[in-house]
């Protein structure tokens, strides 16, 4: 599996830990930045990290920022990306199994370092349930991409 990996400056200290976990499972990392703790804008890193998934150059994406909140908000504004917050292993697995997530956001300030290998393993090993209930819910989730803001 090819995994796009991106971190903003707050997530950068966790980036190598995530890379090691991905590569330790035999997968390939597509590095999408950043390369230091110098300030960068998380929407830019999120877009750069999700782009390979949308282009078919990566199978999934892992986004790392301080809490994961900014990355998940930015990712879920990108049509075709379904991103779950995964600061522990169960959510990483569940996001794929029930919500067909192709990305997770991870909080470097919140996720225990010891959980990172398990979070990555659960995310990459999970498969979508693909039953009638989950297909219906994901179709409704994807339809939200087409909503327009109310006009006044």
JSON list of C-alpha atoms in Angstrom, two decimals:
[
{"chain": "A", "resi": 1, "resn": "UNK", "atom": "CA", "xyz": [0.00, 0.00, 0.00]},
{"chain": "A", "resi": 2, "resn": "UNK", "atom": "CA", "xyz": [1.17, 3.55, -0.72]},
{"chain": "A", "resi": 3, "resn": "UNK", "atom": "CA", "xyz": [0.49, 5.96, 2.13]},
{"chain": "A", "resi": 4, "resn": "UNK", "atom": "CA", "xyz": [0.66, 9.74, 1.75]},
{"chain": "A", "resi": 5, "resn": "UNK", "atom": "CA", "xyz": [2.09, 11.25, 4.92]},
{"chain": "A", "resi": 6, "resn": "UNK", "atom": "CA", "xyz": [1.98, 14.91, 5.79]},
{"chain": "A", "resi": 7, "resn": "UNK", "atom": "CA", "xyz": [2.54, 16.92, 8.95]},
{"chain": "A", "resi": 8, "resn": "UNK", "atom": "CA", "xyz": [2.41, 20.58, 9.78]},
{"chain": "A", "resi": 9, "resn": "UNK", "atom": "CA", "xyz": [5.02, 22.11, 12.08]},
{"chain": "A", "resi": 10, "resn": "UNK", "atom": "CA", "xyz": [3.18, 20.95, 15.20]},
{"chain": "A", "resi": 11, "resn": "UNK", "atom": "CA", "xyz": [2.92, 17.41, 13.88]},
{"chain": "A", "resi": 12, "resn": "UNK", "atom": "CA", "xyz": [6.45, 17.26, 12.52]},
{"chain": "A", "resi": 13, "resn": "UNK", "atom": "CA", "xyz": [7.96, 15.74, 15.70]},
{"chain": "A", "resi": 14, "resn": "UNK", "atom": "CA", "xyz": [5.62, 12.72, 15.22]},
{"chain": "A", "resi": 15, "resn": "UNK", "atom": "CA", "xyz": [6.20, 12.35, 11.49]},
{"chain": "A", "resi": 16, "resn": "UNK", "atom": "CA", "xyz": [9.17, 9.98, 11.68]},
{"chain": "A", "resi": 17, "resn": "UNK", "atom": "CA", "xyz": [7.35, 7.81, 14.22]},
{"chain": "A", "resi": 18, "resn": "UNK", "atom": "CA", "xyz": [4.41, 7.48, 11.80]},
{"chain": "A", "resi": 19, "resn": "UNK", "atom": "CA", "xyz": [6.79, 6.83, 8.88]},
{"chain": "A", "resi": 20, "resn": "UNK", "atom": "CA", "xyz": [8.52, 4.05, 10.84]},
{"chain": "A", "resi": 21, "resn": "UNK", "atom": "CA", "xyz": [5.17, 2.45, 11.64]},
{"chain": "A", "resi": 22, "resn": "UNK", "atom": "CA", "xyz": [4.01, 2.56, 8.00]},
{"chain": "A", "resi": 23, "resn": "UNK", "atom": "CA", "xyz": [7.30, 1.23, 6.62]},
{"chain": "A", "resi": 24, "resn": "UNK", "atom": "CA", "xyz": [7.52, -1.35, 9.41]},
{"chain": "A", "resi": 25, "resn": "UNK", "atom": "CA", "xyz": [4.31, -2.85, 8.07]},
{"chain": "A", "resi": 26, "resn": "UNK", "atom": "CA", "xyz": [5.85, -3.12, 4.60]},
{"chain": "A", "resi": 27, "resn": "UNK", "atom": "CA", "xyz": [4.08, -0.13, 3.05]},
{"chain": "A", "resi": 28, "resn": "UNK", "atom": "CA", "xyz": [5.54, 2.77, 1.08]},
{"chain": "A", "resi": 29, "resn": "UNK", "atom": "CA", "xyz": [5.41, 6.37, 2.32]},
{"chain": "A", "resi": 30, "resn": "UNK", "atom": "CA", "xyz": [4.70, 9.23, -0.08]},
{"chain": "A", "resi": 31, "resn": "UNK", "atom": "CA", "xyz": [6.19, 12.17, 1.83]},
{"chain": "A", "resi": 32, "resn": "UNK", "atom": "CA", "xyz": [4.08, 15.31, 1.44]},
{"chain": "A", "resi": 33, "resn": "UNK", "atom": "CA", "xyz": [5.90, 17.62, 3.88]},
{"chain": "A", "resi": 34, "resn": "UNK", "atom": "CA", "xyz": [6.78, 19.41, 6.07]},
{"chain": "A", "resi": 35, "resn": "UNK", "atom": "CA", "xyz": [10.44, 18.88, 6.86]},
{"chain": "A", "resi": 36, "resn": "UNK", "atom": "CA", "xyz": [10.91, 20.96, 10.01]},
{"chain": "A", "resi": 37, "resn": "UNK", "atom": "CA", "xyz": [9.17, 22.74, 12.87]},
{"chain": "A", "resi": 38, "resn": "UNK", "atom": "CA", "xyz": [9.16, 26.01, 10.90]},
{"chain": "A", "resi": 39, "resn": "UNK", "atom": "CA", "xyz": [5.56, 27.27, 10.73]},
{"chain": "A", "resi": 40, "resn": "UNK", "atom": "CA", "xyz": [3.43, 26.10, 7.80]},
{"chain": "A", "resi": 41, "resn": "UNK", "atom": "CA", "xyz": [-0.32, 26.30, 7.26]},
{"chain": "A", "resi": 42, "resn": "UNK", "atom": "CA", "xyz": [-2.13, 23.02, 7.95]},
{"chain": "A", "resi": 43, "resn": "UNK", "atom": "CA", "xyz": [-4.64, 23.50, 5.07]},
{"chain": "A", "resi": 44, "resn": "UNK", "atom": "CA", "xyz": [-1.71, 23.56, 2.61]},
{"chain": "A", "resi": 45, "resn": "UNK", "atom": "CA", "xyz": [-0.15, 20.40, 4.05]},
{"chain": "A", "resi": 46, "resn": "UNK", "atom": "CA", "xyz": [-3.55, 18.70, 4.17]},
{"chain": "A", "resi": 47, "resn": "UNK", "atom": "CA", "xyz": [-4.25, 19.49, 0.53]},
{"chain": "A", "resi": 48, "resn": "UNK", "atom": "CA", "xyz": [-0.78, 18.32, -0.53]},
{"chain": "A", "resi": 49, "resn": "UNK", "atom": "CA", "xyz": [-1.19, 15.08, 1.43]},
{"chain": "A", "resi": 50, "resn": "UNK", "atom": "CA", "xyz": [-4.67, 14.29, 0.14]},
{"chain": "A", "resi": 51, "resn": "UNK", "atom": "CA", "xyz": [-3.82, 15.08, -3.51]},
{"chain": "A", "resi": 52, "resn": "UNK", "atom": "CA", "xyz": [-1.95, 11.79, -4.09]},
{"chain": "A", "resi": 53, "resn": "UNK", "atom": "CA", "xyz": [-4.97, 9.83, -2.81]},
{"chain": "A", "resi": 54, "resn": "UNK", "atom": "CA", "xyz": [-7.30, 11.65, -5.20]},
{"chain": "A", "resi": 55, "resn": "UNK", "atom": "CA", "xyz": [-4.82, 11.16, -8.08]},
{"chain": "A", "resi": 56, "resn": "UNK", "atom": "CA", "xyz": [-4.49, 7.42, -7.40]},
{"chain": "A", "resi": 57, "resn": "UNK", "atom": "CA", "xyz": [-0.82, 7.84, -6.43]},
{"chain": "A", "resi": 58, "resn": "UNK", "atom": "CA", "xyz": [-1.51, 6.80, -2.82]},
{"chain": "A", "resi": 59, "resn": "UNK", "atom": "CA", "xyz": [-4.08, 4.47, -1.33]},
{"chain": "A", "resi": 60, "resn": "UNK", "atom": "CA", "xyz": [-4.56, 6.31, 1.95]},
{"chain": "A", "resi": 61, "resn": "UNK", "atom": "CA", "xyz": [-3.35, 9.42, 3.75]},
{"chain": "A", "resi": 62, "resn": "UNK", "atom": "CA", "xyz": [-2.17, 10.09, 7.28]},
{"chain": "A", "resi": 63, "resn": "UNK", "atom": "CA", "xyz": [-2.20, 13.71, 8.45]},
{"chain": "A", "resi": 64, "resn": "UNK", "atom": "CA", "xyz": [-0.41, 14.82, 11.60]},
{"chain": "A", "resi": 65, "resn": "UNK", "atom": "CA", "xyz": [-0.97, 18.16, 13.30]},
{"chain": "A", "resi": 66, "resn": "UNK", "atom": "CA", "xyz": [-1.10, 19.30, 16.92]},
{"chain": "A", "resi": 67, "resn": "UNK", "atom": "CA", "xyz": [-4.52, 17.91, 17.81]},
{"chain": "A", "resi": 68, "resn": "UNK", "atom": "CA", "xyz": [-5.69, 16.45, 14.51]},
{"chain": "A", "resi": 69, "resn": "UNK", "atom": "CA", "xyz": [-8.64, 18.85, 14.55]},
{"chain": "A", "resi": 70, "resn": "UNK", "atom": "CA", "xyz": [-7.34, 21.29, 11.95]},
{"chain": "A", "resi": 71, "resn": "UNK", "atom": "CA", "xyz": [-6.23, 18.52, 9.61]},
{"chain": "A", "resi": 72, "resn": "UNK", "atom": "CA", "xyz": [-9.56, 16.68, 9.81]},
{"chain": "A", "resi": 73, "resn": "UNK", "atom": "CA", "xyz": [-11.51, 19.87, 9.14]},
{"chain": "A", "resi": 74, "resn": "UNK", "atom": "CA", "xyz": [-9.37, 20.72, 6.13]},
{"chain": "A", "resi": 75, "resn": "UNK", "atom": "CA", "xyz": [-9.39, 17.17, 4.76]},
{"chain": "A", "resi": 76, "resn": "UNK", "atom": "CA", "xyz": [-13.15, 16.79, 4.96]},
{"chain": "A", "resi": 77, "resn": "UNK", "atom": "CA", "xyz": [-13.60, 19.93, 2.86]},
{"chain": "A", "resi": 78, "resn": "UNK", "atom": "CA", "xyz": [-11.84, 18.17, -0.03]},
{"chain": "A", "resi": 79, "resn": "UNK", "atom": "CA", "xyz": [-14.38, 16.30, -2.18]},
{"chain": "A", "resi": 80, "resn": "UNK", "atom": "CA", "xyz": [-13.47, 12.62, -2.35]},
{"chain": "A", "resi": 81, "resn": "UNK", "atom": "CA", "xyz": [-11.63, 12.61, 0.99]},
{"chain": "A", "resi": 82, "resn": "UNK", "atom": "CA", "xyz": [-13.22, 11.04, 4.05]},
{"chain": "A", "resi": 83, "resn": "UNK", "atom": "CA", "xyz": [-11.02, 11.64, 7.07]},
{"chain": "A", "resi": 84, "resn": "UNK", "atom": "CA", "xyz": [-11.45, 10.34, 10.59]},
{"chain": "A", "resi": 85, "resn": "UNK", "atom": "CA", "xyz": [-9.79, 11.53, 13.78]},
{"chain": "A", "resi": 86, "resn": "UNK", "atom": "CA", "xyz": [-7.64, 8.72, 15.13]},
{"chain": "A", "resi": 87, "resn": "UNK", "atom": "CA", "xyz": [-5.78, 9.48, 18.32]},
{"chain": "A", "resi": 88, "resn": "UNK", "atom": "CA", "xyz": [-6.23, 5.85, 19.37]},
{"chain": "A", "resi": 89, "resn": "UNK", "atom": "CA", "xyz": [-6.40, 2.55, 17.44]},
{"chain": "A", "resi": 90, "resn": "UNK", "atom": "CA", "xyz": [-10.14, 1.80, 17.61]},
{"chain": "A", "resi": 91, "resn": "UNK", "atom": "CA", "xyz": [-11.13, 5.02, 15.82]},
{"chain": "A", "resi": 92, "resn": "UNK", "atom": "CA", "xyz": [-8.50, 4.41, 13.14]},
{"chain": "A", "resi": 93, "resn": "UNK", "atom": "CA", "xyz": [-10.03, 1.03, 12.34]},
{"chain": "A", "resi": 94, "resn": "UNK", "atom": "CA", "xyz": [-13.66, 2.12, 12.71]},
{"chain": "A", "resi": 95, "resn": "UNK", "atom": "CA", "xyz": [-13.23, 5.10, 10.37]},
{"chain": "A", "resi": 96, "resn": "UNK", "atom": "CA", "xyz": [-12.39, 2.72, 7.53]},
{"chain": "A", "resi": 97, "resn": "UNK", "atom": "CA", "xyz": [-14.70, -0.15, 8.47]},
{"chain": "A", "resi": 98, "resn": "UNK", "atom": "CA", "xyz": [-17.89, 1.89, 8.86]},
{"chain": "A", "resi": 99, "resn": "UNK", "atom": "CA", "xyz": [-17.18, 5.22, 7.15]},
{"chain": "A", "resi": 100, "resn": "UNK", "atom": "CA", "xyz": [-14.89, 4.17, 4.25]},
{"chain": "A", "resi": 101, "resn": "UNK", "atom": "CA", "xyz": [-12.24, 6.67, 5.36]},
{"chain": "A", "resi": 102, "resn": "UNK", "atom": "CA", "xyz": [-9.28, 7.10, 3.05]},
{"chain": "A", "resi": 103, "resn": "UNK", "atom": "CA", "xyz": [-7.46, 9.41, 5.47]},
{"chain": "A", "resi": 104, "resn": "UNK", "atom": "CA", "xyz": [-6.92, 9.82, 9.18]},
{"chain": "A", "resi": 105, "resn": "UNK", "atom": "CA", "xyz": [-5.79, 12.79, 11.22]},
{"chain": "A", "resi": 106, "resn": "UNK", "atom": "CA", "xyz": [-3.56, 12.23, 14.20]},
{"chain": "A", "resi": 107, "resn": "UNK", "atom": "CA", "xyz": [-2.80, 14.69, 16.99]},
{"chain": "A", "resi": 108, "resn": "UNK", "atom": "CA", "xyz": [0.88, 14.84, 17.94]},
{"chain": "A", "resi": 109, "resn": "UNK", "atom": "CA", "xyz": [-0.02, 16.59, 21.20]},
{"chain": "A", "resi": 110, "resn": "UNK", "atom": "CA", "xyz": [-2.74, 14.10, 22.12]},
{"chain": "A", "resi": 111, "resn": "UNK", "atom": "CA", "xyz": [-2.02, 10.62, 20.78]},
{"chain": "A", "resi": 112, "resn": "UNK", "atom": "CA", "xyz": [0.33, 8.67, 23.04]},
{"chain": "A", "resi": 113, "resn": "UNK", "atom": "CA", "xyz": [3.55, 7.85, 21.21]},
{"chain": "A", "resi": 114, "resn": "UNK", "atom": "CA", "xyz": [3.14, 4.21, 22.23]},
{"chain": "A", "resi": 115, "resn": "UNK", "atom": "CA", "xyz": [-0.20, 4.07, 20.35]},
{"chain": "A", "resi": 116, "resn": "UNK", "atom": "CA", "xyz": [1.17, 5.26, 16.99]},
{"chain": "A", "resi": 117, "resn": "UNK", "atom": "CA", "xyz": [2.19, 1.82, 15.66]},
{"chain": "A", "resi": 118, "resn": "UNK", "atom": "CA", "xyz": [-1.21, 0.40, 16.64]},
{"chain": "A", "resi": 119, "resn": "UNK", "atom": "CA", "xyz": [-3.09, 3.38, 15.16]},
{"chain": "A", "resi": 120, "resn": "UNK", "atom": "CA", "xyz": [-1.24, 3.00, 11.88]},
{"chain": "A", "resi": 121, "resn": "UNK", "atom": "CA", "xyz": [-1.66, -0.79, 11.83]},
{"chain": "A", "resi": 122, "resn": "UNK", "atom": "CA", "xyz": [-5.40, -0.60, 12.50]},
{"chain": "A", "resi": 123, "resn": "UNK", "atom": "CA", "xyz": [-5.94, 2.11, 9.86]},
{"chain": "A", "resi": 124, "resn": "UNK", "atom": "CA", "xyz": [-4.00, 0.31, 7.14]},
{"chain": "A", "resi": 125, "resn": "UNK", "atom": "CA", "xyz": [-5.36, -3.17, 7.91]},
{"chain": "A", "resi": 126, "resn": "UNK", "atom": "CA", "xyz": [-9.00, -2.13, 8.06]},
{"chain": "A", "resi": 127, "resn": "UNK", "atom": "CA", "xyz": [-11.40, -2.75, 5.20]},
{"chain": "A", "resi": 128, "resn": "UNK", "atom": "CA", "xyz": [-14.77, -1.19, 4.51]},
{"chain": "A", "resi": 129, "resn": "UNK", "atom": "CA", "xyz": [-17.71, -3.36, 5.65]},
{"chain": "A", "resi": 130, "resn": "UNK", "atom": "CA", "xyz": [-19.43, -2.79, 2.29]},
{"chain": "A", "resi": 131, "resn": "UNK", "atom": "CA", "xyz": [-22.85, -3.99, 3.40]},
{"chain": "A", "resi": 132, "resn": "UNK", "atom": "CA", "xyz": [-26.13, -2.31, 2.57]},
{"chain": "A", "resi": 133, "resn": "UNK", "atom": "CA", "xyz": [-26.18, -0.17, 5.71]},
{"chain": "A", "resi": 134, "resn": "UNK", "atom": "CA", "xyz": [-22.63, 1.14, 5.40]},
{"chain": "A", "resi": 135, "resn": "UNK", "atom": "CA", "xyz": [-22.97, 1.73, 1.63]},
{"chain": "A", "resi": 136, "resn": "UNK", "atom": "CA", "xyz": [-26.15, 3.75, 2.23]},
{"chain": "A", "resi": 137, "resn": "UNK", "atom": "CA", "xyz": [-24.54, 5.84, 4.97]},
{"chain": "A", "resi": 138, "resn": "UNK", "atom": "CA", "xyz": [-21.37, 6.53, 2.98]},
{"chain": "A", "resi": 139, "resn": "UNK", "atom": "CA", "xyz": [-23.48, 7.50, -0.05]},
{"chain": "A", "resi": 140, "resn": "UNK", "atom": "CA", "xyz": [-25.29, 10.03, 2.15]},
{"chain": "A", "resi": 141, "resn": "UNK", "atom": "CA", "xyz": [-21.97, 11.23, 3.52]},
{"chain": "A", "resi": 142, "resn": "UNK", "atom": "CA", "xyz": [-20.60, 11.72, 0.00]},
{"chain": "A", "resi": 143, "resn": "UNK", "atom": "CA", "xyz": [-23.77, 13.56, -1.06]},
{"chain": "A", "resi": 144, "resn": "UNK", "atom": "CA", "xyz": [-22.93, 16.24, 1.52]},
{"chain": "A", "resi": 145, "resn": "UNK", "atom": "CA", "xyz": [-20.11, 17.31, -0.84]},
{"chain": "A", "resi": 146, "resn": "UNK", "atom": "CA", "xyz": [-22.79, 18.67, -3.18]},
{"chain": "A", "resi": 147, "resn": "UNK", "atom": "CA", "xyz": [-24.50, 20.93, -0.65]},
{"chain": "A", "resi": 148, "resn": "UNK", "atom": "CA", "xyz": [-24.44, 24.62, -1.35]},
{"chain": "A", "resi": 149, "resn": "UNK", "atom": "CA", "xyz": [-24.45, 27.25, 1.37]},
{"chain": "A", "resi": 150, "resn": "UNK", "atom": "CA", "xyz": [-27.85, 28.88, 1.97]},
{"chain": "A", "resi": 151, "resn": "UNK", "atom": "CA", "xyz": [-28.45, 32.11, 0.13]},
{"chain": "A", "resi": 152, "resn": "UNK", "atom": "CA", "xyz": [-29.90, 35.11, 1.87]}
]
